[in-house]
Tab-separated table of C-alpha atoms in Angstrom:
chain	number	residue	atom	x	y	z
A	1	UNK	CA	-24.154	-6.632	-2.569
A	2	UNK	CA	-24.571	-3.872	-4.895
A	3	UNK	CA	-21.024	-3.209	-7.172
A	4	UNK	CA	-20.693	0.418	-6.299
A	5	UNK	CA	-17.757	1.341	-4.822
A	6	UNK	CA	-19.779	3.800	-2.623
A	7	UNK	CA	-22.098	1.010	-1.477
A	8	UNK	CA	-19.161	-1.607	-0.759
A	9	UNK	CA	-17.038	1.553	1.082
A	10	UNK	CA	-19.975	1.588	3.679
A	11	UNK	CA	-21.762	-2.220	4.068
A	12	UNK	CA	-19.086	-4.820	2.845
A	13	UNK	CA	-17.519	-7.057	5.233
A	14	UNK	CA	-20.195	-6.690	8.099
A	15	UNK	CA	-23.160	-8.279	9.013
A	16	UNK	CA	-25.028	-6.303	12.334
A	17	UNK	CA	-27.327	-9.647	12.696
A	18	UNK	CA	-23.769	-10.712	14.168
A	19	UNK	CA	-22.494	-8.214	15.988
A	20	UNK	CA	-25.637	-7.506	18.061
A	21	UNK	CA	-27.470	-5.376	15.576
A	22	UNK	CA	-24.814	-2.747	15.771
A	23	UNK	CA	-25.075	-0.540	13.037
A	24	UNK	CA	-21.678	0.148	13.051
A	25	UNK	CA	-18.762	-2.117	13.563
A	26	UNK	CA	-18.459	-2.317	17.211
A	27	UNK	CA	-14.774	-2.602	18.800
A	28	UNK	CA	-13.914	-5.686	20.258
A	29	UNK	CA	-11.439	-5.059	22.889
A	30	UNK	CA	-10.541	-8.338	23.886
A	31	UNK	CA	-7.526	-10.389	23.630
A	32	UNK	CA	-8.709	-13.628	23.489
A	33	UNK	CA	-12.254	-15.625	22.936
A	34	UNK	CA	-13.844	-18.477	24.237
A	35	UNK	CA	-13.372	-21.878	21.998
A	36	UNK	CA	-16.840	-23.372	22.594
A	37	UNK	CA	-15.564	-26.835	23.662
A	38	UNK	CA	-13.023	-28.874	22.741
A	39	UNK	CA	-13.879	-30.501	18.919
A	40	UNK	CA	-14.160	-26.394	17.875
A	41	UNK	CA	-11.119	-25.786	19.581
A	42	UNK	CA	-8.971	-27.665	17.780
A	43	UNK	CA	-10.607	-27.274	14.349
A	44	UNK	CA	-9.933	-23.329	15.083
A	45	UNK	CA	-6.594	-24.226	16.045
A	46	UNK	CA	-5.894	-26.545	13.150
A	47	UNK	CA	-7.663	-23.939	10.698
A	48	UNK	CA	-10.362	-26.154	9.525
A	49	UNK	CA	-12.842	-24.076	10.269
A	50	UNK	CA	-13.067	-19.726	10.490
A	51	UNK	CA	-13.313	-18.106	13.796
A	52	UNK	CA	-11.640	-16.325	16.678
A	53	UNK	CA	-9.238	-16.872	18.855
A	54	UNK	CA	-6.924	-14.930	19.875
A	55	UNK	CA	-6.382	-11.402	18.318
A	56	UNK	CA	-2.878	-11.773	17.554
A	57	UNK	CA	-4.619	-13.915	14.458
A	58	UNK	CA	-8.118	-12.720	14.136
A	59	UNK	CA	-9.886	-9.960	15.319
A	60	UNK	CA	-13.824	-9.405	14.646
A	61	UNK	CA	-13.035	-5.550	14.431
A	62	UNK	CA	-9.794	-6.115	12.337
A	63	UNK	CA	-11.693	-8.828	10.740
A	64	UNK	CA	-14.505	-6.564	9.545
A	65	UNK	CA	-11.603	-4.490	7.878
A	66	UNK	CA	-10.092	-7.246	5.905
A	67	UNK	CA	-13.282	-8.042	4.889
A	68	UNK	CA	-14.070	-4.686	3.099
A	69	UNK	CA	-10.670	-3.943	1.755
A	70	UNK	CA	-10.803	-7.335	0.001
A	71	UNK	CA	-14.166	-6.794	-1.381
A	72	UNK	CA	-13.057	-3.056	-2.655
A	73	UNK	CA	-9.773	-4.151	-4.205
A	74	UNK	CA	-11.348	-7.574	-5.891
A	75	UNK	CA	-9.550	-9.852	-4.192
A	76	UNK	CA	-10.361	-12.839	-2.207
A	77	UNK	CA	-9.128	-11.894	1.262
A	78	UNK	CA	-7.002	-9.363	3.136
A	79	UNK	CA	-4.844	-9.389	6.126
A	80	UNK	CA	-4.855	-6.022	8.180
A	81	UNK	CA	-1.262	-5.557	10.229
A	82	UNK	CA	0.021	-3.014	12.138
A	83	UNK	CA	1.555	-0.044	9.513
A	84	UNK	CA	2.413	0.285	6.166
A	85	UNK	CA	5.390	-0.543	6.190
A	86	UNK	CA	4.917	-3.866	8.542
A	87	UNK	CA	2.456	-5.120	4.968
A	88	UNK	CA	5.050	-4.316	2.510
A	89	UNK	CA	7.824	-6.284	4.896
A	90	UNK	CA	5.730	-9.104	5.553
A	91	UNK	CA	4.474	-9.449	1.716
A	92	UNK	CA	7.967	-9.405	0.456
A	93	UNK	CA	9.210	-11.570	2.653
A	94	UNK	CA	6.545	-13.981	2.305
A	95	UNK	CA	7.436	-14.300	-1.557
A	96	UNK	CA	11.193	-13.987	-1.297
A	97	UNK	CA	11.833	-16.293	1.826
A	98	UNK	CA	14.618	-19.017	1.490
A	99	UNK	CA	17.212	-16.680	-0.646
A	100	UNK	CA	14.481	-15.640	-3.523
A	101	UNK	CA	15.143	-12.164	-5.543
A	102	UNK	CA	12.963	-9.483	-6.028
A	103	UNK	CA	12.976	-6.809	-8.738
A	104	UNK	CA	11.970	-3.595	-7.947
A	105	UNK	CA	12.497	0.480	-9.227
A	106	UNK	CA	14.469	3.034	-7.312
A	107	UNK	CA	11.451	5.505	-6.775
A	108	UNK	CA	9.766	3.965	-3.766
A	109	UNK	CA	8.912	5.153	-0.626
A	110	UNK	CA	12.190	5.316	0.984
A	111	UNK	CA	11.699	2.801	3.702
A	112	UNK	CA	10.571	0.634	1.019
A	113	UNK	CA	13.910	1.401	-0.685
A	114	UNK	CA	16.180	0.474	2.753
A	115	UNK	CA	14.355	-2.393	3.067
A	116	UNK	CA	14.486	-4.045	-0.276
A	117	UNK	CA	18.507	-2.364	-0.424
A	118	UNK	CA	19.394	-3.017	3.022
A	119	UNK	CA	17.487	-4.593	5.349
A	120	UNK	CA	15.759	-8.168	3.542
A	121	UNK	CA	19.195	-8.703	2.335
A	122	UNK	CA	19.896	-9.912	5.828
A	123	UNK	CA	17.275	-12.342	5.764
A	124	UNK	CA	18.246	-13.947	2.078
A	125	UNK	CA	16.225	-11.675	0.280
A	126	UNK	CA	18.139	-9.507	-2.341
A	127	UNK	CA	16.870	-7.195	-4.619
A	128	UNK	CA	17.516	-6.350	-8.027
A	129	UNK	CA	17.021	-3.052	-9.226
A	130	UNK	CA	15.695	-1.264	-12.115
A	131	UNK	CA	15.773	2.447	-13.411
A	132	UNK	CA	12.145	2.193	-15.097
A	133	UNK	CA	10.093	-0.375	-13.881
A	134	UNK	CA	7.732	0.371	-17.056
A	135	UNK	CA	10.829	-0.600	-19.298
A	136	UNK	CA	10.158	-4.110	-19.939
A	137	UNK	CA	13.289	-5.274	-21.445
A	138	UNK	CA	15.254	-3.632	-18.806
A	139	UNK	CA	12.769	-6.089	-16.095
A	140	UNK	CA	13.121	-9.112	-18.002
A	141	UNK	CA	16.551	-8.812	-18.034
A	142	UNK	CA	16.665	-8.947	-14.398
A	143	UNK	CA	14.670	-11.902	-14.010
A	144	UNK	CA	16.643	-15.181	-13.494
A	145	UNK	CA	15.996	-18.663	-11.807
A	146	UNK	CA	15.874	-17.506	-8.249
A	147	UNK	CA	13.588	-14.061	-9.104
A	148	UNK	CA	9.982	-14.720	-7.489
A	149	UNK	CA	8.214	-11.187	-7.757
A	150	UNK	CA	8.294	-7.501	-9.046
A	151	UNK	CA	7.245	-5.073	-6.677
A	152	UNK	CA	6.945	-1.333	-7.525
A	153	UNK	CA	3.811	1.573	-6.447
A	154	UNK	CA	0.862	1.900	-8.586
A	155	UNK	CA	1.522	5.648	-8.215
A	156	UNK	CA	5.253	6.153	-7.210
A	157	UNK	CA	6.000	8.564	-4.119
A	158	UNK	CA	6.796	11.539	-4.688
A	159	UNK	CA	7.442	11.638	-8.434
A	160	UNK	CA	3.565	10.393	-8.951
A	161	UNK	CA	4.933	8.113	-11.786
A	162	UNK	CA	2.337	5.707	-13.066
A	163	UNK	CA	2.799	2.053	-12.865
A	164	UNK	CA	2.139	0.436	-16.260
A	165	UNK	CA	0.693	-2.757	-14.148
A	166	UNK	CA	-1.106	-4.914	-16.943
A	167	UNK	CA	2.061	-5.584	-19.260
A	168	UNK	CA	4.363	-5.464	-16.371
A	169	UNK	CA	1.909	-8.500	-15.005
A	170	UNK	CA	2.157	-10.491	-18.191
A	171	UNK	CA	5.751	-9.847	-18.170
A	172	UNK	CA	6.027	-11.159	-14.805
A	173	UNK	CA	3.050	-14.263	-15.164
A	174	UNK	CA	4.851	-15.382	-18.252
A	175	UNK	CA	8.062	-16.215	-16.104
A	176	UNK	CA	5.959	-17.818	-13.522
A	177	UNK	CA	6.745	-14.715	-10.815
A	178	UNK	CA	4.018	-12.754	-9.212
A	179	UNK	CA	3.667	-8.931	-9.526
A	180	UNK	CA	3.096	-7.161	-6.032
A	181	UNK	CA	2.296	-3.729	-5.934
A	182	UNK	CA	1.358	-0.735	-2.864
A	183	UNK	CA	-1.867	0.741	-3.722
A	184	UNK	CA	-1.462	3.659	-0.724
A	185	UNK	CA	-1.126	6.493	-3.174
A	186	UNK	CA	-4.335	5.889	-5.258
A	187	UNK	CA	-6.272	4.351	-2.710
A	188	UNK	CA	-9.307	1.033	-4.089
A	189	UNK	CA	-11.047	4.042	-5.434
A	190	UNK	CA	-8.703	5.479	-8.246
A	191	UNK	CA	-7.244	2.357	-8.628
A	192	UNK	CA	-7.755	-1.765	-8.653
A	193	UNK	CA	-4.725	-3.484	-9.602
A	194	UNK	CA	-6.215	-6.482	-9.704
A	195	UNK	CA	-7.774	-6.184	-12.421
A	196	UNK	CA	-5.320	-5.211	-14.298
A	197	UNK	CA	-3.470	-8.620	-13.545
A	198	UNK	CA	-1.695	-7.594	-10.199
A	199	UNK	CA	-1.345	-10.633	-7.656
A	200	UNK	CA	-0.726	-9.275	-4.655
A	201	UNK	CA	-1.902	-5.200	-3.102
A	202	UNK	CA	-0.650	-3.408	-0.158
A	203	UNK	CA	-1.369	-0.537	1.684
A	204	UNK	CA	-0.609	1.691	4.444
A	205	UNK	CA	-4.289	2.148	6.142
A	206	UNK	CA	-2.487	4.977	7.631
A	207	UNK	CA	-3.009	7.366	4.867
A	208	UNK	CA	-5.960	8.004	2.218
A	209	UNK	CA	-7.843	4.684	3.514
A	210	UNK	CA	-8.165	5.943	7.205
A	211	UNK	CA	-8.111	9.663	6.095
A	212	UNK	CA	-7.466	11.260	8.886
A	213	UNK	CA	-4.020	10.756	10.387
A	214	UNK	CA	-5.253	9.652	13.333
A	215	UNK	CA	-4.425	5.631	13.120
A	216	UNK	CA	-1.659	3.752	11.754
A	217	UNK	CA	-2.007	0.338	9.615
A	218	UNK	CA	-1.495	-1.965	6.862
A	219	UNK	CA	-3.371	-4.430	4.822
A	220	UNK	CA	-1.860	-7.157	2.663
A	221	UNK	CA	-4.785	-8.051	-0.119
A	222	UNK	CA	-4.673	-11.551	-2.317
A	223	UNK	CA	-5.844	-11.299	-5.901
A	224	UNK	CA	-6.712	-14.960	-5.473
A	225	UNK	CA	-5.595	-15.987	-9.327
A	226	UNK	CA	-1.587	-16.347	-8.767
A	227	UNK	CA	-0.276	-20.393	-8.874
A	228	UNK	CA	1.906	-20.880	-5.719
A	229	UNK	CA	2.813	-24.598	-6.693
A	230	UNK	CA	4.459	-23.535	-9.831
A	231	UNK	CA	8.221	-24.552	-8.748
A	232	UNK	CA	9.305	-20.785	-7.857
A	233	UNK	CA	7.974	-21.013	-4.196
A	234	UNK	CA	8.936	-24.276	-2.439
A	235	UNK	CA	7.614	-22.571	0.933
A	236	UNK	CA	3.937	-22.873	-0.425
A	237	UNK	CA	4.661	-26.545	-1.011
A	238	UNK	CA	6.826	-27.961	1.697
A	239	UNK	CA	4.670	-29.348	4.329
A	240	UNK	CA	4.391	-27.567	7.452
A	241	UNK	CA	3.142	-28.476	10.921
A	242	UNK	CA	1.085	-25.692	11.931
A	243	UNK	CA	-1.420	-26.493	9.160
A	244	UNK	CA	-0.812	-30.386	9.397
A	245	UNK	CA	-2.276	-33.035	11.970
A	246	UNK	CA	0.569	-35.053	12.883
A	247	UNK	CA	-1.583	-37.237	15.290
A	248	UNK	CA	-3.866	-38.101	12.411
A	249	UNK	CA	-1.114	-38.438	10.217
A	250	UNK	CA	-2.525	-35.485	8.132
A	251	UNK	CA	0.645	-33.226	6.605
A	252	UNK	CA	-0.492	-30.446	4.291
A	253	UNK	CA	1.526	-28.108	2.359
A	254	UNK	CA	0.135	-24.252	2.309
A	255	UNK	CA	-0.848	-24.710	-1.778
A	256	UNK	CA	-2.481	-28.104	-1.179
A	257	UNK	CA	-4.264	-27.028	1.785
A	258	UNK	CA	-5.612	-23.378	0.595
A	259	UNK	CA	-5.236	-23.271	-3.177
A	260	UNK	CA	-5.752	-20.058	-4.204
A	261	UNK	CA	-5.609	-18.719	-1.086
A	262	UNK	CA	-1.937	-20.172	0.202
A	263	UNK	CA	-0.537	-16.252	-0.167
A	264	UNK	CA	-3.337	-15.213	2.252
A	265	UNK	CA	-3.052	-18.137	4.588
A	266	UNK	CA	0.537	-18.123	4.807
A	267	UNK	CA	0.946	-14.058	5.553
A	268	UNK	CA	-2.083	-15.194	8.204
A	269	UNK	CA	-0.474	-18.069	9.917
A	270	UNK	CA	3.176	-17.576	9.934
A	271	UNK	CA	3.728	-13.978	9.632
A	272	UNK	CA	1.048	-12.338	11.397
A	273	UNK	CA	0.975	-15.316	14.003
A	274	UNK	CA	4.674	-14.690	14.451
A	275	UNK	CA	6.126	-12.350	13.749
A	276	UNK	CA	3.311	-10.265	15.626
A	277	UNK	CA	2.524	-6.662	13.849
A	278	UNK	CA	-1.055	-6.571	14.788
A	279	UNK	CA	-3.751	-3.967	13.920
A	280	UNK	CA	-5.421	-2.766	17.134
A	281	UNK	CA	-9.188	-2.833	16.963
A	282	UNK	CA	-9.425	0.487	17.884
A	283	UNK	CA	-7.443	1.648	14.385
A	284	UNK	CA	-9.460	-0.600	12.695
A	285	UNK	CA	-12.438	0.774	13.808
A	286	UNK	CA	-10.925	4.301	12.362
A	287	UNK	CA	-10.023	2.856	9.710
A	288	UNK	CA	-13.442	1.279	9.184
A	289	UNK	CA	-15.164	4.572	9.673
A	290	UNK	CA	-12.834	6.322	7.245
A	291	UNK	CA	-13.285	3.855	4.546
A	292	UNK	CA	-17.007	5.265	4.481
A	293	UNK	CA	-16.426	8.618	2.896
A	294	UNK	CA	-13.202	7.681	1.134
A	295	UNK	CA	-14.957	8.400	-2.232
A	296	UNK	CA	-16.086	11.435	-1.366
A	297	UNK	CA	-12.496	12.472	0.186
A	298	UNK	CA	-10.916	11.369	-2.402
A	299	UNK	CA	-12.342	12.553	-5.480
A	300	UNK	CA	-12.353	16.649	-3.939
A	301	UNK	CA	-8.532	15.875	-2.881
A	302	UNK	CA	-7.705	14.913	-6.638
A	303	UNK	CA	-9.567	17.870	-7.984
A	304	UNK	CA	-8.018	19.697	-5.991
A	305	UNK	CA	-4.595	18.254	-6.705
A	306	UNK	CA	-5.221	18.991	-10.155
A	307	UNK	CA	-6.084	22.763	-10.081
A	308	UNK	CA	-2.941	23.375	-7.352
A	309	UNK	CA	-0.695	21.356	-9.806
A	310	UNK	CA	-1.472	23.453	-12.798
A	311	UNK	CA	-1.485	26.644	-10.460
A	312	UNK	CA	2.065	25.691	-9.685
A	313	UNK	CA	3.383	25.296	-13.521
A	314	UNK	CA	3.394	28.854	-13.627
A	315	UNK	CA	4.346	30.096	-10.025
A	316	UNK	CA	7.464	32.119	-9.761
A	317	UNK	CA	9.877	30.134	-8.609
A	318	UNK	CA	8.670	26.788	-9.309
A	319	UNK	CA	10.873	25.092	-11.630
A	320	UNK	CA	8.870	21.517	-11.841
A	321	UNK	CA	5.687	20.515	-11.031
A	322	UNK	CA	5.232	16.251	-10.657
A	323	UNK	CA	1.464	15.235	-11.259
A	324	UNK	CA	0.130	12.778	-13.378
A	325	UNK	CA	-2.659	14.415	-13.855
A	326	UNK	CA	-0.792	16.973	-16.001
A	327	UNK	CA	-1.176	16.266	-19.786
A	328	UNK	CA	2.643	17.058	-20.696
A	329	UNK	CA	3.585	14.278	-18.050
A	330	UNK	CA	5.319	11.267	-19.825
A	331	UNK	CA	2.880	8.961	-18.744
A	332	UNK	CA	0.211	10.876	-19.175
A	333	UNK	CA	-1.784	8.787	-21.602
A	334	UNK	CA	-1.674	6.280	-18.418
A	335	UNK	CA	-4.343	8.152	-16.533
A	336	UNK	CA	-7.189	7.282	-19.011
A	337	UNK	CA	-6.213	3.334	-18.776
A	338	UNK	CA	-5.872	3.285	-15.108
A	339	UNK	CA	-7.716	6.216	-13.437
A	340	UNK	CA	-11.258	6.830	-15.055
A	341	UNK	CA	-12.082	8.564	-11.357
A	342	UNK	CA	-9.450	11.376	-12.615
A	343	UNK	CA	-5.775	11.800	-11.113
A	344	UNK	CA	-3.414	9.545	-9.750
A	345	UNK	CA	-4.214	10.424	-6.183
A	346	UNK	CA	-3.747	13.366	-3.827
A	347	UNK	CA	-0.215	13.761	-3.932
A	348	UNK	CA	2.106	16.211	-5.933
A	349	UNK	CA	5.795	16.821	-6.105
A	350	UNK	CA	7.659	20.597	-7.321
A	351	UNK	CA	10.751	21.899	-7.883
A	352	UNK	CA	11.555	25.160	-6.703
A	353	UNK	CA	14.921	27.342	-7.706
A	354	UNK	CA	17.456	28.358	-5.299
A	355	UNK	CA	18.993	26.260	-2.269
A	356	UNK	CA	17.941	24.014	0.491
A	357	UNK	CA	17.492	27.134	2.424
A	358	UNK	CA	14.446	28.185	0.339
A	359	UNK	CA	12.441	25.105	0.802
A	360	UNK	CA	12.922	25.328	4.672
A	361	UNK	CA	11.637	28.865	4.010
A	362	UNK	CA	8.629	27.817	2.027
A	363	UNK	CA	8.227	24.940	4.313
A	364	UNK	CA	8.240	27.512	7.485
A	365	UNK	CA	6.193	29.687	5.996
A	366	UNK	CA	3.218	27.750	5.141
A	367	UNK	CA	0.100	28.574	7.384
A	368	UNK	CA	-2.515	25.617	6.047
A	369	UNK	CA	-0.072	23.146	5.463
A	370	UNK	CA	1.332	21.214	8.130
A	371	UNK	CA	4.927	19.942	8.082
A	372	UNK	CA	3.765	16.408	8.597
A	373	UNK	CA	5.435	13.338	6.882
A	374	UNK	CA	2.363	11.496	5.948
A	375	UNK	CA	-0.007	11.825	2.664
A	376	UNK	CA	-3.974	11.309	2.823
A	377	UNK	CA	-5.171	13.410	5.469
A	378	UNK	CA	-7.779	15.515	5.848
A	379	UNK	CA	-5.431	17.920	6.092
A	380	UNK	CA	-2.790	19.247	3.544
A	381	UNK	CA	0.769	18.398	4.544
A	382	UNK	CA	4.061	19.606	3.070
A	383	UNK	CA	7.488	18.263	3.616
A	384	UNK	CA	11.112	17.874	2.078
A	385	UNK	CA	11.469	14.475	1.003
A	386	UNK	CA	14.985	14.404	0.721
A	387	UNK	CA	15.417	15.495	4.630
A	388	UNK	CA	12.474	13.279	6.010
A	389	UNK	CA	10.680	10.579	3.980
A	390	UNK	CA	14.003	9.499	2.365
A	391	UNK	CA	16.329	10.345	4.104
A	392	UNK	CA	17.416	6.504	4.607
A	393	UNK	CA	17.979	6.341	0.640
A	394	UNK	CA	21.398	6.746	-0.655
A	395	UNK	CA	21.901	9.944	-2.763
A	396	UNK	CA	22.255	8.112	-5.877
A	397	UNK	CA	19.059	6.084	-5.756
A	398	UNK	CA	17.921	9.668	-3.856
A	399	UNK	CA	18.843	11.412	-6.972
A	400	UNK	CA	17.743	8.518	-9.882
A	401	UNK	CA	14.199	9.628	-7.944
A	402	UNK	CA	14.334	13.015	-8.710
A	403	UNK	CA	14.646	13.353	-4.853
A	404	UNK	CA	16.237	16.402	-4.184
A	405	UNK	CA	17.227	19.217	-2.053
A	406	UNK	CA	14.791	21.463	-3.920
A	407	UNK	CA	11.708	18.565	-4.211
A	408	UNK	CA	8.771	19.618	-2.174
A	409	UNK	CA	6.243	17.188	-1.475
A	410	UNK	CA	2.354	18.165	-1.173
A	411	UNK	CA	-0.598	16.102	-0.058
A	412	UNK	CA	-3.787	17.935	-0.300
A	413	UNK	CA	-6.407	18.142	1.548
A	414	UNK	CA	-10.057	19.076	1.916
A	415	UNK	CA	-9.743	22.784	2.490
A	416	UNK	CA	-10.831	25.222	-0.109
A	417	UNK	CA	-8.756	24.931	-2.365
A	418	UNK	CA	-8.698	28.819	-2.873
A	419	UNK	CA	-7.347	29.164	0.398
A	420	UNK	CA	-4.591	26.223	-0.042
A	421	UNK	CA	-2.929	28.222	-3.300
A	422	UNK	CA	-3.100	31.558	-1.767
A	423	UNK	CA	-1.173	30.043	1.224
A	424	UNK	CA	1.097	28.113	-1.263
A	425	UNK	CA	1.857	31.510	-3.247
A	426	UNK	CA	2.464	33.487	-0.354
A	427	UNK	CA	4.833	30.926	1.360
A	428	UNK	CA	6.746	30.956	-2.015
A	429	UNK	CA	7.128	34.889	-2.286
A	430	UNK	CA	8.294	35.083	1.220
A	431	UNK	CA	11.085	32.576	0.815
A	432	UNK	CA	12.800	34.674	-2.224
């Protein structure tokens, strides 16, 4: 397989010789699939051997989709689930189970931010927060005995912060915790963690992967390079019966049984098998067909990010513009480490004078834009983060953000971009 991304977008992950000779992935609507006979069965069951079974574990569509994410983030496999938000849950939880600690920033995604404040607390899993996850000493000094991963976005939502990911990872590798990070802004194209030391990727399919808000999905990706068995996780080492034989007398722990791959395997076997959030094959199959012109989407959705952003820094009545593709940003210097495709993706935040009242103005008055609470589309999308996409997060975390009243969000799309500022500008001049 050739290493272009371009190459890998369209052909990784699928063979036609064994799908019929279909040139593209074919849906496979069924529930369940024959075993073969008996000795298959129960290697299948056991998970000796790779196969399908029942699509509430593996899916030849879904499967397909794993395949190709893993191969375009450089990682060694992928789990595909049901939404964004059902990945980042599951991959958390899958670290932190049995009262581990997590440190994370305040400038997530706010459902990210109820979760990790709210939500996994209930389950044993607390979280320790941090101001600026790039600030190393103030990390470290977070980490203590029970600590078993830093989460935080490559490209932070809506601020458009860049994550500093390869000291962050040594940081987090020389305390023998693993560094998890959602990849949704960016998208595989702009950006592979992995090789920049990340352990662990998640995305919501939902947005730039699929493209075209038409299908909702996650994907959990393993790096493949992160030690398990290194004291921190005793769930990848305690023995557990659904990977064991106990009629044999075979018990296997998750790290003895899968190595490398024990993340993977576990988020497989016990949380998809579970707890249940399954991608359909039909968004898959979107997915799968949006994944073929992501480069192409992508790259004219960052230029034109860039060229509304600097519009913006001198519109009337803009008081901030939040792009990391501006060169007075602090992290500027960031972009040429991490992004040699340009941009950080094709979201931007602004600040706008006035009151709360002037936003929903702007926000009303918008013709191309859709008031849509999503990023990635085909189409360009505004919204008012504060009121919508984090609205869950309390108004000093809100605030610690930059999330406020006046913060409008904008995810661009692939209309002329001519037609996307004049739309912008007039919106503006009618709310004043």
């Amino acid at each position: 397989m050739s290493e272009s991304f371009q190459t890998q977008a369209i052909h990784a992950g699928y063979d036609p010789l064994a799908n019929g000779r279909a040139s593209v992935p074919p849906i496979y609507a069924s529930a369940a699939f024959d075993l073969g006979d008996a000795a298959r069965g129960d290697a299948l069951a056991g998970g000796d051997i790779d196969g399908f079974e029942y699509s509430r574990v593996a899916n030849p569509t879904v499967d397909a989709l794993e395949r190709r994410l893993a191969a375009l983030e450089g990682g060694i496999g992928a789990v595909a689930v049901g939404s964004g938000m059902a990945a980042v849950s599951y991959a958390l939880m899958c670290a932190g189970e049995g009262g581990g600690r997590i440190i994370a920033p305040t400038d997530l995604y706010g459902a990210s931010v109820d979760a990790l404040g709210d939500f996994l607390p209930q389950f044993g899993i607390h979280t320790d927060f941090v101001k600026d996850i790039n600030d190393l000493k103030e990390v470290e000094s977070k980490i203590g005995p029970d600590t078993r991963a830093i989460f935080a976005e490559t490209v932070a939502n809506p601020s458009t912060a860049i994550l500093d990911i390869e000291p962050l990872a040594k940081l987090a590798h020389s305390h023998g915790i693993a560094l998890i990070v959602d990849n949704t802004v960016p998208t595989p194209y702009l950006l592979n963690p992995v090789k920049f030391g990340a352990d662990i990727v998640v995305h919501s399919t939902t947005k730039g992967i699929t493209g075209h808000g038409n299908a909702i999905g996650g994907a959990i990706i393993d790096g493949g390079n992160f030690d398990w068995a290194n004291g921190r996780f005793p769930q990848f080492t305690a023995r557990q019966q659904v990977i064991s034989n106990d009629r044999a007398g075979e018990w296997h722990s998750f790290a003895e049984k899968f190595g490398n791959a024990a993340f993977i395997k576990r988020i497989r076997i016990k949380y998809l098998r579970t707890f249940g959030a399954v991608q359909s094959p039909f968004n898959a199959y979107l997915s799968l067909v949006g994944l073929e012109t992501l480069p192409q989407r992508v790259s004219q959705q960052v230029a034109s990010a860039q060229r509304i952003a600097e519009h913006l820094t001198s519109a009337p009545h803009v008081t901030k513009v939040n792009y990391s593709g501006l060169g007075y940003m602090p992290q500027y210097e960031l972009v040429g480490k991490y992004f040699p495709r340009g941009g950080g993706g094709q979201i931007l935040s602004l600040q706008v004078d006035g009151s709360a009242d002037n936003v929903r103005r702007i926000i009303d008055g918008a013709k191309l834009f859709s008031y849509v609470p999503n990023i990635g589309d085909a189409r360009s999308l505004i919204v008012d983060p504060a009121h919508i996409t984090h609205r869950e997060v309390p108004a000093e975390a809100r605030i610690a953000a930059g999330v406020s009243d006046n913060l409008i969000r904008l995810s661009i799309g692939l209309e002329d971009v001519n037609d996307l500022i004049a739309d912008l500008d007039q919106a503006i001049a009618a709310a004043y």
